[in-house]
């Protein structure tokens, strides 16, 4: 569909959305530079790539997924090729070149230039960058209890679990990487520079739907060539860069706490039955959970899509409002009755809906302010006073960094916090349950992902009880 540009145009409120991001997902890659990175899309051009890269035990392979006549390989053919890759990469003592991509961009930029000085290395790196996407066949992970399983798998998809496990089994600059673990856990990680979450989720939904179809395609009997193994010449200097990246990655992995909350008591049908927006409802539950934990509210970022505009990316919905604060304060105030609390909740939700509407129609402030700031920096004149103001710094320090990524597939999405003393909260509202992933940094004593998850669960239950009690009266 992408090749033939026949993806159906999506609409929101009767308005068409820009589909450009869908055409950036495949065959694209982020390229490190000394001062700034670039995103290269190899799908655009006369000869789009016909191969994917597969990585197993830190070894990269080129797998052509089209026959010479232009027809795609069948499932059976792909299986045979993956088996060949698996069997020829069983040795586990290889240098994890891929872990270099996890390093700080400036450090990786220098290591990258060093790596591609060698022609073999340069050709191998180019093959990875040009591939349609990467498939990571991961080594088994340590066994964990059932209750910890989802947390561990979410972390595995996000960063690979550290240098001892699968963090070297990645090329983090690649826009799209599908990850399959030996225990059957599967997911993907994607590099954010080229696209937002919704096109990736649409792709996931498409893949899951596609797998349900039982189309048997006769496999041609022609034997396929062995997938090409990509070679890397590791100099002592590159080895040093790899060791540095390993250390850095292990610190980051140890630092991030990931908690998956499968909230099973109800889903988006419940707020809808009260004619309330499920997204705004969840945002108010987050406000309530945070307020109960800290006795104060905080700057909250919820990403909104600007795809109503050509090449639009994101805008921020600021979820913390006077109305959300009034609701959270009233919730545990014994002097307020349930009817008053419910009225404040509905008012807070209404304001959140208005802010959302403004954001997706280009009427919010975040991107405008960013634009003004970038222009001021480019002009090298003194920065306007607003950017030096304490209130600007405080309001831009998003302790709650949130995003709704809705999908038909019952999946969990996650990302890290935006600030050292903050939380990352991603959620997927299903009809009868909600999937949340809450992240926080272990080095911050004030934050605790497990605790916020518990407070969030209680907030959602209390809000349900409140609405039910008021509707009974």
Tab-separated table of C-alpha atoms in Angstrom:
chain	number	residue	atom	x	y	z
A	1	UNK	CA	0.000	0.000	0.000
A	2	UNK	CA	2.887	2.320	0.804
A	3	UNK	CA	4.716	1.445	-2.431
A	4	UNK	CA	1.617	2.091	-4.526
A	5	UNK	CA	0.593	5.103	-2.390
A	6	UNK	CA	-2.859	3.594	-1.862
A	7	UNK	CA	-3.067	3.969	1.922
A	8	UNK	CA	-6.573	5.172	2.775
A	9	UNK	CA	-6.574	8.782	3.975
A	10	UNK	CA	-7.525	9.099	7.645
A	11	UNK	CA	-10.080	11.623	8.840
A	12	UNK	CA	-10.670	13.344	12.153
A	13	UNK	CA	-13.972	15.116	12.693
A	14	UNK	CA	-14.621	14.966	8.945
A	15	UNK	CA	-11.264	16.598	8.098
A	16	UNK	CA	-8.545	14.723	6.173
A	17	UNK	CA	-5.246	14.140	7.970
A	18	UNK	CA	-1.773	14.424	6.433
A	19	UNK	CA	-0.548	10.920	5.548
A	20	UNK	CA	3.097	11.885	4.986
A	21	UNK	CA	4.366	10.144	8.146
A	22	UNK	CA	3.211	6.760	6.863
A	23	UNK	CA	5.638	7.128	3.976
A	24	UNK	CA	8.549	7.808	6.357
A	25	UNK	CA	8.308	4.585	8.393
A	26	UNK	CA	9.907	2.076	6.011
A	27	UNK	CA	13.461	2.164	4.615
A	28	UNK	CA	14.365	5.173	6.725
A	29	UNK	CA	17.040	5.740	9.323
A	30	UNK	CA	18.515	8.437	11.517
A	31	UNK	CA	22.130	9.260	10.664
A	32	UNK	CA	24.407	10.726	13.335
A	33	UNK	CA	26.311	13.892	12.487
A	34	UNK	CA	28.985	15.841	14.383
A	35	UNK	CA	26.609	18.723	15.196
A	36	UNK	CA	23.193	17.573	14.064
A	37	UNK	CA	21.585	14.359	12.876
A	38	UNK	CA	19.680	13.816	9.649
A	39	UNK	CA	16.896	11.415	8.727
A	40	UNK	CA	17.342	9.622	5.415
A	41	UNK	CA	14.440	7.934	3.639
A	42	UNK	CA	15.587	5.400	1.040
A	43	UNK	CA	12.034	4.479	-0.004
A	44	UNK	CA	11.879	7.644	-2.089
A	45	UNK	CA	13.683	7.132	-5.374
A	46	UNK	CA	13.933	4.903	-8.396
A	47	UNK	CA	15.268	1.805	-6.629
A	48	UNK	CA	13.682	1.420	-3.193
A	49	UNK	CA	15.405	-1.227	-1.007
A	50	UNK	CA	14.247	-4.845	-1.285
A	51	UNK	CA	15.920	-6.176	1.859
A	52	UNK	CA	15.415	-6.172	5.610
A	53	UNK	CA	18.193	-6.599	8.177
A	54	UNK	CA	18.016	-9.398	10.708
A	55	UNK	CA	20.158	-9.369	13.853
A	56	UNK	CA	20.808	-12.383	16.083
A	57	UNK	CA	23.544	-12.681	18.739
A	58	UNK	CA	24.748	-9.196	17.693
A	59	UNK	CA	25.347	-10.380	14.100
A	60	UNK	CA	23.613	-8.556	11.252
A	61	UNK	CA	22.351	-10.153	8.038
A	62	UNK	CA	20.807	-8.835	4.831
A	63	UNK	CA	17.650	-10.746	3.942
A	64	UNK	CA	16.147	-10.030	0.523
A	65	UNK	CA	12.374	-10.210	0.860
A	66	UNK	CA	11.613	-10.009	-2.876
A	67	UNK	CA	12.320	-12.551	-5.590
A	68	UNK	CA	14.211	-11.475	-8.705
A	69	UNK	CA	10.872	-11.078	-10.543
A	70	UNK	CA	9.713	-8.509	-7.965
A	71	UNK	CA	7.278	-10.799	-6.146
A	72	UNK	CA	7.550	-10.855	-2.351
A	73	UNK	CA	8.902	-13.948	-0.627
A	74	UNK	CA	6.234	-16.239	0.803
A	75	UNK	CA	5.954	-16.933	4.550
A	76	UNK	CA	7.613	-20.340	4.043
A	77	UNK	CA	10.531	-18.803	2.163
A	78	UNK	CA	11.074	-16.165	4.834
A	79	UNK	CA	10.970	-18.874	7.496
A	80	UNK	CA	13.653	-20.906	5.699
A	81	UNK	CA	15.863	-17.807	5.371
A	82	UNK	CA	15.423	-16.873	9.057
A	83	UNK	CA	16.346	-20.437	10.015
A	84	UNK	CA	19.551	-20.175	7.958
A	85	UNK	CA	20.404	-16.905	9.758
A	86	UNK	CA	19.661	-18.457	13.139
A	87	UNK	CA	21.834	-21.508	12.483
A	88	UNK	CA	24.828	-19.524	11.245
A	89	UNK	CA	24.843	-17.024	14.134
A	90	UNK	CA	24.758	-19.289	17.179
A	91	UNK	CA	28.175	-18.165	18.453
A	92	UNK	CA	27.647	-15.527	21.160
A	93	UNK	CA	31.122	-14.035	21.469
A	94	UNK	CA	30.665	-11.331	18.829
A	95	UNK	CA	31.205	-7.625	19.455
A	96	UNK	CA	27.818	-5.849	19.820
A	97	UNK	CA	28.407	-3.097	17.242
A	98	UNK	CA	24.721	-2.125	17.461
A	99	UNK	CA	25.113	-0.900	21.034
A	100	UNK	CA	27.025	2.118	19.694
A	101	UNK	CA	23.668	3.487	18.499
A	102	UNK	CA	22.444	3.719	22.117
A	103	UNK	CA	25.112	6.211	23.114
A	104	UNK	CA	24.726	9.965	23.584
A	105	UNK	CA	24.316	11.503	20.134
A	106	UNK	CA	27.583	13.504	20.233
A	107	UNK	CA	29.559	10.474	21.414
A	108	UNK	CA	27.910	8.237	18.815
A	109	UNK	CA	28.504	10.888	16.114
A	110	UNK	CA	32.262	10.714	16.757
A	111	UNK	CA	32.267	6.892	17.028
A	112	UNK	CA	30.225	6.684	13.786
A	113	UNK	CA	32.808	8.649	11.797
A	114	UNK	CA	35.472	6.414	13.263
A	115	UNK	CA	33.485	3.252	12.413
A	116	UNK	CA	32.799	4.087	8.767
A	117	UNK	CA	36.428	4.997	7.936
A	118	UNK	CA	36.781	1.297	7.116
A	119	UNK	CA	35.130	0.378	3.789
A	120	UNK	CA	33.740	-2.978	5.011
A	121	UNK	CA	32.181	-1.279	8.035
A	122	UNK	CA	30.783	1.527	5.890
A	123	UNK	CA	29.116	-0.937	3.494
A	124	UNK	CA	27.633	-2.900	6.413
A	125	UNK	CA	26.297	0.254	8.098
A	126	UNK	CA	24.787	1.446	4.792
A	127	UNK	CA	23.025	-1.918	4.329
A	128	UNK	CA	21.417	-1.557	7.783
A	129	UNK	CA	20.427	2.065	7.168
A	130	UNK	CA	18.863	1.313	3.775
A	131	UNK	CA	16.940	-1.795	4.864
A	132	UNK	CA	13.122	-1.695	4.935
A	133	UNK	CA	13.257	-2.411	8.672
A	134	UNK	CA	15.235	-4.516	11.149
A	135	UNK	CA	14.160	-7.758	12.806
A	136	UNK	CA	15.843	-8.509	16.156
A	137	UNK	CA	15.894	-12.178	17.143
A	138	UNK	CA	16.650	-11.862	20.843
A	139	UNK	CA	18.497	-14.230	23.157
A	140	UNK	CA	16.485	-15.656	26.079
A	141	UNK	CA	16.033	-13.397	29.097
A	142	UNK	CA	16.255	-14.400	32.777
A	143	UNK	CA	13.061	-15.971	34.083
A	144	UNK	CA	10.814	-13.650	36.109
A	145	UNK	CA	7.586	-14.091	38.048
A	146	UNK	CA	4.270	-13.766	36.208
A	147	UNK	CA	3.511	-10.447	37.863
A	148	UNK	CA	6.866	-8.983	36.746
A	149	UNK	CA	6.663	-10.458	33.226
A	150	UNK	CA	4.923	-7.501	31.521
A	151	UNK	CA	7.243	-4.969	33.160
A	152	UNK	CA	10.293	-6.900	31.991
A	153	UNK	CA	9.005	-7.392	28.438
A	154	UNK	CA	8.123	-3.684	28.138
A	155	UNK	CA	11.654	-2.778	29.272
A	156	UNK	CA	13.084	-5.381	26.869
A	157	UNK	CA	11.274	-3.748	23.942
A	158	UNK	CA	12.374	-0.293	25.050
A	159	UNK	CA	16.099	-0.898	25.594
A	160	UNK	CA	16.963	-4.596	25.360
A	161	UNK	CA	17.790	-5.122	29.038
A	162	UNK	CA	21.459	-4.038	29.012
A	163	UNK	CA	24.696	-5.167	27.389
A	164	UNK	CA	24.577	-8.639	29.000
A	165	UNK	CA	21.235	-9.267	27.347
A	166	UNK	CA	19.889	-7.759	24.134
A	167	UNK	CA	20.797	-4.066	24.011
A	168	UNK	CA	23.526	-4.895	21.460
A	169	UNK	CA	20.980	-6.762	19.354
A	170	UNK	CA	19.581	-3.485	18.004
A	171	UNK	CA	20.306	-0.602	15.666
A	172	UNK	CA	18.516	2.141	17.604
A	173	UNK	CA	18.811	4.682	14.761
A	174	UNK	CA	16.602	2.501	12.548
A	175	UNK	CA	13.075	3.898	12.359
A	176	UNK	CA	11.464	0.489	12.793
A	177	UNK	CA	12.725	-2.636	14.579
A	178	UNK	CA	10.563	-5.693	15.209
A	179	UNK	CA	11.723	-7.680	18.242
A	180	UNK	CA	11.013	-11.357	18.837
A	181	UNK	CA	12.148	-13.071	22.031
A	182	UNK	CA	12.755	-16.800	22.416
A	183	UNK	CA	9.881	-17.011	24.907
A	184	UNK	CA	7.440	-15.709	22.271
A	185	UNK	CA	7.343	-12.151	23.577
A	186	UNK	CA	7.254	-9.740	20.684
A	187	UNK	CA	6.980	-6.054	19.997
A	188	UNK	CA	8.832	-3.260	18.325
A	189	UNK	CA	10.888	-0.209	19.057
A	190	UNK	CA	10.921	2.820	16.837
A	191	UNK	CA	13.063	5.915	16.447
A	192	UNK	CA	10.912	9.004	16.950
A	193	UNK	CA	12.612	11.493	14.620
A	194	UNK	CA	10.770	10.377	11.484
A	195	UNK	CA	7.260	9.666	12.791
A	196	UNK	CA	4.829	9.792	15.694
A	197	UNK	CA	3.197	6.792	17.400
A	198	UNK	CA	-0.134	6.535	15.498
A	199	UNK	CA	1.309	5.430	12.106
A	200	UNK	CA	3.378	2.791	13.934
A	201	UNK	CA	0.275	1.550	15.768
A	202	UNK	CA	-1.691	1.500	12.496
A	203	UNK	CA	1.093	-0.695	11.111
A	204	UNK	CA	0.890	-3.011	14.160
A	205	UNK	CA	-2.888	-3.306	13.728
A	206	UNK	CA	-2.371	-4.056	10.026
A	207	UNK	CA	0.243	-6.745	10.780
A	208	UNK	CA	-1.951	-8.427	13.414
A	209	UNK	CA	-4.930	-8.329	11.049
A	210	UNK	CA	-2.808	-9.656	8.173
A	211	UNK	CA	-1.593	-12.601	10.280
A	212	UNK	CA	-5.186	-13.652	10.929
A	213	UNK	CA	-5.803	-14.176	7.223
A	214	UNK	CA	-4.982	-17.688	6.182
A	215	UNK	CA	-3.787	-17.098	2.662
A	216	UNK	CA	-1.729	-20.041	1.544
A	217	UNK	CA	0.688	-19.000	-1.166
A	218	UNK	CA	2.433	-21.800	-3.045
A	219	UNK	CA	6.139	-21.526	-2.371
A	220	UNK	CA	8.333	-21.673	-5.472
A	221	UNK	CA	10.741	-24.603	-5.398
A	222	UNK	CA	13.748	-22.465	-6.351
A	223	UNK	CA	16.402	-22.633	-3.608
A	224	UNK	CA	17.172	-19.206	-2.180
A	225	UNK	CA	20.704	-17.838	-1.738
A	226	UNK	CA	22.163	-17.693	1.749
A	227	UNK	CA	21.385	-14.305	3.409
A	228	UNK	CA	24.482	-12.107	3.404
A	229	UNK	CA	26.237	-11.708	6.748
A	230	UNK	CA	27.424	-8.143	7.360
A	231	UNK	CA	31.059	-7.924	8.435
A	232	UNK	CA	32.629	-5.408	10.808
A	233	UNK	CA	36.331	-4.823	11.345
A	234	UNK	CA	36.719	-3.913	15.008
A	235	UNK	CA	39.794	-1.799	15.666
A	236	UNK	CA	41.015	-1.204	19.258
A	237	UNK	CA	39.483	2.284	19.038
A	238	UNK	CA	36.055	0.938	17.995
A	239	UNK	CA	36.299	-1.684	20.752
A	240	UNK	CA	36.859	1.166	23.236
A	241	UNK	CA	33.785	2.996	21.874
A	242	UNK	CA	31.720	-0.211	22.270
A	243	UNK	CA	32.847	-0.636	25.885
A	244	UNK	CA	31.918	2.983	26.624
A	245	UNK	CA	28.478	2.474	25.039
A	246	UNK	CA	27.953	-0.721	27.084
A	247	UNK	CA	28.690	1.104	30.336
A	248	UNK	CA	26.417	3.980	29.396
A	249	UNK	CA	23.587	1.650	28.348
A	250	UNK	CA	23.821	-0.377	31.569
A	251	UNK	CA	23.568	2.801	33.644
A	252	UNK	CA	20.456	3.868	31.681
A	253	UNK	CA	18.838	0.428	31.949
A	254	UNK	CA	19.489	0.290	35.697
A	255	UNK	CA	18.155	3.824	36.013
A	256	UNK	CA	14.746	3.270	34.370
A	257	UNK	CA	11.846	1.697	36.246
A	258	UNK	CA	9.059	0.416	33.968
A	259	UNK	CA	5.655	-0.583	35.374
A	260	UNK	CA	2.844	-1.965	33.245
A	261	UNK	CA	-0.643	-1.511	34.653
A	262	UNK	CA	-3.354	-3.636	33.047
A	263	UNK	CA	-6.379	-1.884	34.507
A	264	UNK	CA	-9.115	-4.505	34.078
A	265	UNK	CA	-12.051	-3.012	36.059
A	266	UNK	CA	-13.483	-1.107	33.085
A	267	UNK	CA	-12.482	0.490	29.801
A	268	UNK	CA	-13.460	3.395	27.577
A	269	UNK	CA	-17.077	2.212	27.334
A	270	UNK	CA	-17.629	3.370	30.912
A	271	UNK	CA	-16.850	7.124	30.552
A	272	UNK	CA	-18.598	7.070	27.167
A	273	UNK	CA	-21.770	5.802	28.849
A	274	UNK	CA	-21.734	9.120	30.767
A	275	UNK	CA	-21.007	11.037	27.539
A	276	UNK	CA	-17.487	11.832	28.797
A	277	UNK	CA	-14.310	11.711	26.715
A	278	UNK	CA	-12.271	8.601	27.697
A	279	UNK	CA	-8.991	10.465	27.062
A	280	UNK	CA	-9.951	13.461	29.217
A	281	UNK	CA	-11.277	11.037	31.870
A	282	UNK	CA	-7.901	9.241	32.031
A	283	UNK	CA	-6.053	12.568	32.138
A	284	UNK	CA	-8.139	13.649	35.158
A	285	UNK	CA	-7.371	10.293	36.835
A	286	UNK	CA	-3.665	11.046	36.318
A	287	UNK	CA	-4.126	14.509	37.817
A	288	UNK	CA	-5.897	12.993	40.817
A	289	UNK	CA	-3.248	10.271	41.286
A	290	UNK	CA	-0.414	12.814	41.163
A	291	UNK	CA	-2.217	15.228	43.497
A	292	UNK	CA	-2.850	12.509	46.063
A	293	UNK	CA	0.796	11.473	45.945
A	294	UNK	CA	2.308	14.943	46.224
A	295	UNK	CA	-0.485	17.225	47.533
A	296	UNK	CA	0.154	19.475	44.549
A	297	UNK	CA	-0.370	19.479	40.797
A	298	UNK	CA	2.429	19.661	38.212
A	299	UNK	CA	2.990	20.760	34.615
A	300	UNK	CA	1.540	17.966	32.459
A	301	UNK	CA	2.202	17.328	28.787
A	302	UNK	CA	-0.153	15.292	26.617
A	303	UNK	CA	0.831	14.966	22.996
A	304	UNK	CA	-1.672	15.979	20.329
A	305	UNK	CA	-1.424	15.417	16.604
A	306	UNK	CA	-1.148	18.310	14.139
A	307	UNK	CA	-1.879	16.091	11.138
A	308	UNK	CA	-4.788	18.337	10.130
A	309	UNK	CA	-1.949	20.451	8.714
A	310	UNK	CA	0.361	19.367	5.903
A	311	UNK	CA	3.494	17.743	7.393
A	312	UNK	CA	2.083	18.452	10.880
A	313	UNK	CA	3.780	16.702	13.783
A	314	UNK	CA	2.750	17.339	17.413
A	315	UNK	CA	1.463	19.967	19.795
A	316	UNK	CA	1.098	19.813	23.571
A	317	UNK	CA	-2.181	19.696	25.459
A	318	UNK	CA	-1.515	21.061	28.933
A	319	UNK	CA	-3.700	18.850	31.101
A	320	UNK	CA	-3.213	20.757	34.360
A	321	UNK	CA	-5.818	23.508	34.530
A	322	UNK	CA	-7.562	25.550	37.211
A	323	UNK	CA	-10.538	23.224	36.707
A	324	UNK	CA	-8.458	20.020	37.053
A	325	UNK	CA	-6.960	21.364	40.289
A	326	UNK	CA	-10.410	22.253	41.673
A	327	UNK	CA	-11.583	18.701	40.912
A	328	UNK	CA	-8.538	16.989	42.486
A	329	UNK	CA	-8.760	19.136	45.624
A	330	UNK	CA	-12.500	18.472	45.966
A	331	UNK	CA	-12.207	14.695	45.551
A	332	UNK	CA	-10.868	14.123	49.088
A	333	UNK	CA	-12.553	17.134	50.691
A	334	UNK	CA	-15.175	15.894	53.214
A	335	UNK	CA	-17.016	19.236	53.032
A	336	UNK	CA	-17.914	18.591	49.359
A	337	UNK	CA	-20.758	16.263	48.452
A	338	UNK	CA	-20.664	13.792	45.555
A	339	UNK	CA	-22.814	15.930	43.265
A	340	UNK	CA	-20.355	18.842	43.619
A	341	UNK	CA	-17.379	16.546	43.000
A	342	UNK	CA	-18.999	15.032	39.904
A	343	UNK	CA	-19.844	18.504	38.575
A	344	UNK	CA	-16.206	19.574	39.022
A	345	UNK	CA	-15.023	16.418	37.247
A	346	UNK	CA	-17.343	17.079	34.314
A	347	UNK	CA	-16.211	20.708	34.126
A	348	UNK	CA	-12.520	19.692	34.169
A	349	UNK	CA	-13.180	17.153	31.396
A	350	UNK	CA	-15.028	19.787	29.336
A	351	UNK	CA	-12.080	22.214	29.614
A	352	UNK	CA	-9.650	19.436	28.689
A	353	UNK	CA	-11.748	18.693	25.586
A	354	UNK	CA	-11.641	22.383	24.639
A	355	UNK	CA	-7.851	22.472	25.048
A	356	UNK	CA	-7.524	19.314	22.955
A	357	UNK	CA	-9.660	20.848	20.207
A	358	UNK	CA	-7.507	23.990	20.237
A	359	UNK	CA	-4.256	21.985	20.127
A	360	UNK	CA	-5.172	19.818	17.132
A	361	UNK	CA	-6.387	22.933	15.276
A	362	UNK	CA	-3.056	24.727	15.773
A	363	UNK	CA	-4.329	27.032	18.518
A	364	UNK	CA	-2.060	25.902	21.378
A	365	UNK	CA	1.140	27.637	22.524
A	366	UNK	CA	3.967	25.111	22.780
A	367	UNK	CA	5.114	24.943	19.152
A	368	UNK	CA	4.628	28.672	18.581
A	369	UNK	CA	6.865	29.424	21.570
A	370	UNK	CA	9.433	26.892	20.362
A	371	UNK	CA	9.428	28.552	16.929
A	372	UNK	CA	9.975	31.991	18.450
A	373	UNK	CA	12.779	30.635	20.628
A	374	UNK	CA	14.544	28.982	17.667
A	375	UNK	CA	14.284	32.180	15.597
A	376	UNK	CA	15.726	34.186	18.498
A	377	UNK	CA	18.632	31.736	18.840
A	378	UNK	CA	19.325	31.837	15.081
A	379	UNK	CA	19.332	35.647	15.095
A	380	UNK	CA	21.924	35.499	17.896
A	381	UNK	CA	20.306	38.513	19.500
A	382	UNK	CA	19.575	38.353	23.207
A	383	UNK	CA	16.786	35.913	24.044
A	384	UNK	CA	13.417	37.603	24.714
A	385	UNK	CA	12.762	37.969	28.453
A	386	UNK	CA	9.969	35.384	28.524
A	387	UNK	CA	12.546	32.608	27.932
A	388	UNK	CA	14.592	33.780	30.914
A	389	UNK	CA	11.573	33.947	33.211
A	390	UNK	CA	11.394	31.451	36.080
A	391	UNK	CA	7.704	30.817	35.429
A	392	UNK	CA	8.574	29.770	31.846
A	393	UNK	CA	11.166	27.283	33.135
A	394	UNK	CA	8.773	25.880	35.766
A	395	UNK	CA	5.840	25.550	33.354
A	396	UNK	CA	8.031	23.741	30.798
A	397	UNK	CA	9.341	21.211	33.324
A	398	UNK	CA	6.830	18.448	32.594
A	399	UNK	CA	6.761	16.113	35.601
A	400	UNK	CA	3.970	14.205	33.889
A	401	UNK	CA	4.770	13.439	30.261
A	402	UNK	CA	1.806	11.551	28.821
A	403	UNK	CA	0.421	10.220	25.578
A	404	UNK	CA	-2.618	8.274	24.491
A	405	UNK	CA	-1.761	5.831	21.735
A	406	UNK	CA	-4.980	4.052	20.882
A	407	UNK	CA	-4.860	0.802	18.981
A	408	UNK	CA	-7.170	-2.033	17.961
A	409	UNK	CA	-4.494	-4.472	19.153
A	410	UNK	CA	-4.351	-5.174	22.870
A	411	UNK	CA	-0.801	-3.871	23.266
A	412	UNK	CA	1.258	-1.772	25.662
A	413	UNK	CA	3.381	1.210	24.640
A	414	UNK	CA	6.026	2.862	26.770
A	415	UNK	CA	8.600	5.640	26.864
A	416	UNK	CA	10.814	7.230	29.500
A	417	UNK	CA	10.155	10.410	31.507
A	418	UNK	CA	10.961	13.828	30.018
A	419	UNK	CA	12.664	15.236	33.139
A	420	UNK	CA	14.848	13.613	35.856
A	421	UNK	CA	12.133	13.953	38.533
A	422	UNK	CA	9.207	13.065	36.288
A	423	UNK	CA	7.105	10.226	34.928
A	424	UNK	CA	6.422	8.899	31.447
A	425	UNK	CA	2.850	7.608	31.109
A	426	UNK	CA	1.604	6.013	27.899
A	427	UNK	CA	-1.855	4.469	27.677
A	428	UNK	CA	-3.977	2.469	25.282
A	429	UNK	CA	-7.699	2.632	26.139
A	430	UNK	CA	-9.526	-0.538	25.074
A	431	UNK	CA	-13.311	-1.011	25.316
A	432	UNK	CA	-13.269	-2.958	28.585
A	433	UNK	CA	-9.826	-2.274	30.042
A	434	UNK	CA	-6.944	0.208	29.950
A	435	UNK	CA	-3.268	-0.596	29.316
A	436	UNK	CA	-0.816	1.778	30.998
A	437	UNK	CA	2.973	1.878	31.105
A	438	UNK	CA	4.412	4.145	33.797
A	439	UNK	CA	8.131	4.931	33.901
A	440	UNK	CA	10.329	6.812	36.367
A	441	UNK	CA	14.038	7.103	37.152
A	442	UNK	CA	15.373	5.067	40.066
A	443	UNK	CA	17.934	7.743	40.983
A	444	UNK	CA	15.159	10.204	41.873
A	445	UNK	CA	13.965	9.661	45.439
A	446	UNK	CA	10.749	11.627	44.897
A	447	UNK	CA	9.394	9.494	42.054
A	448	UNK	CA	8.169	5.911	42.153
A	449	UNK	CA	6.511	4.272	39.131
A	450	UNK	CA	4.926	1.448	41.169
A	451	UNK	CA	3.416	3.901	43.635
A	452	UNK	CA	2.004	6.169	40.902
A	453	UNK	CA	0.487	3.085	39.203
A	454	UNK	CA	-1.286	2.181	42.464
A	455	UNK	CA	-2.554	5.740	42.939
A	456	UNK	CA	-3.725	5.767	39.315
A	457	UNK	CA	-5.670	2.538	39.790
A	458	UNK	CA	-7.322	3.924	42.949
A	459	UNK	CA	-8.156	7.218	41.202
A	460	UNK	CA	-9.851	5.397	38.302
A	461	UNK	CA	-11.864	3.244	40.722
A	462	UNK	CA	-12.888	6.245	42.880
A	463	UNK	CA	-13.997	8.234	39.816
A	464	UNK	CA	-16.142	5.313	38.670
A	465	UNK	CA	-17.713	4.992	42.117
A	466	UNK	CA	-18.371	8.735	42.215
A	467	UNK	CA	-20.225	8.766	38.873
A	468	UNK	CA	-22.238	5.673	39.773
A	469	UNK	CA	-23.291	7.073	43.138
A	470	UNK	CA	-24.352	10.412	41.647
A	471	UNK	CA	-26.308	8.755	38.822
A	472	UNK	CA	-28.229	6.631	41.370
A	473	UNK	CA	-29.525	9.702	43.228
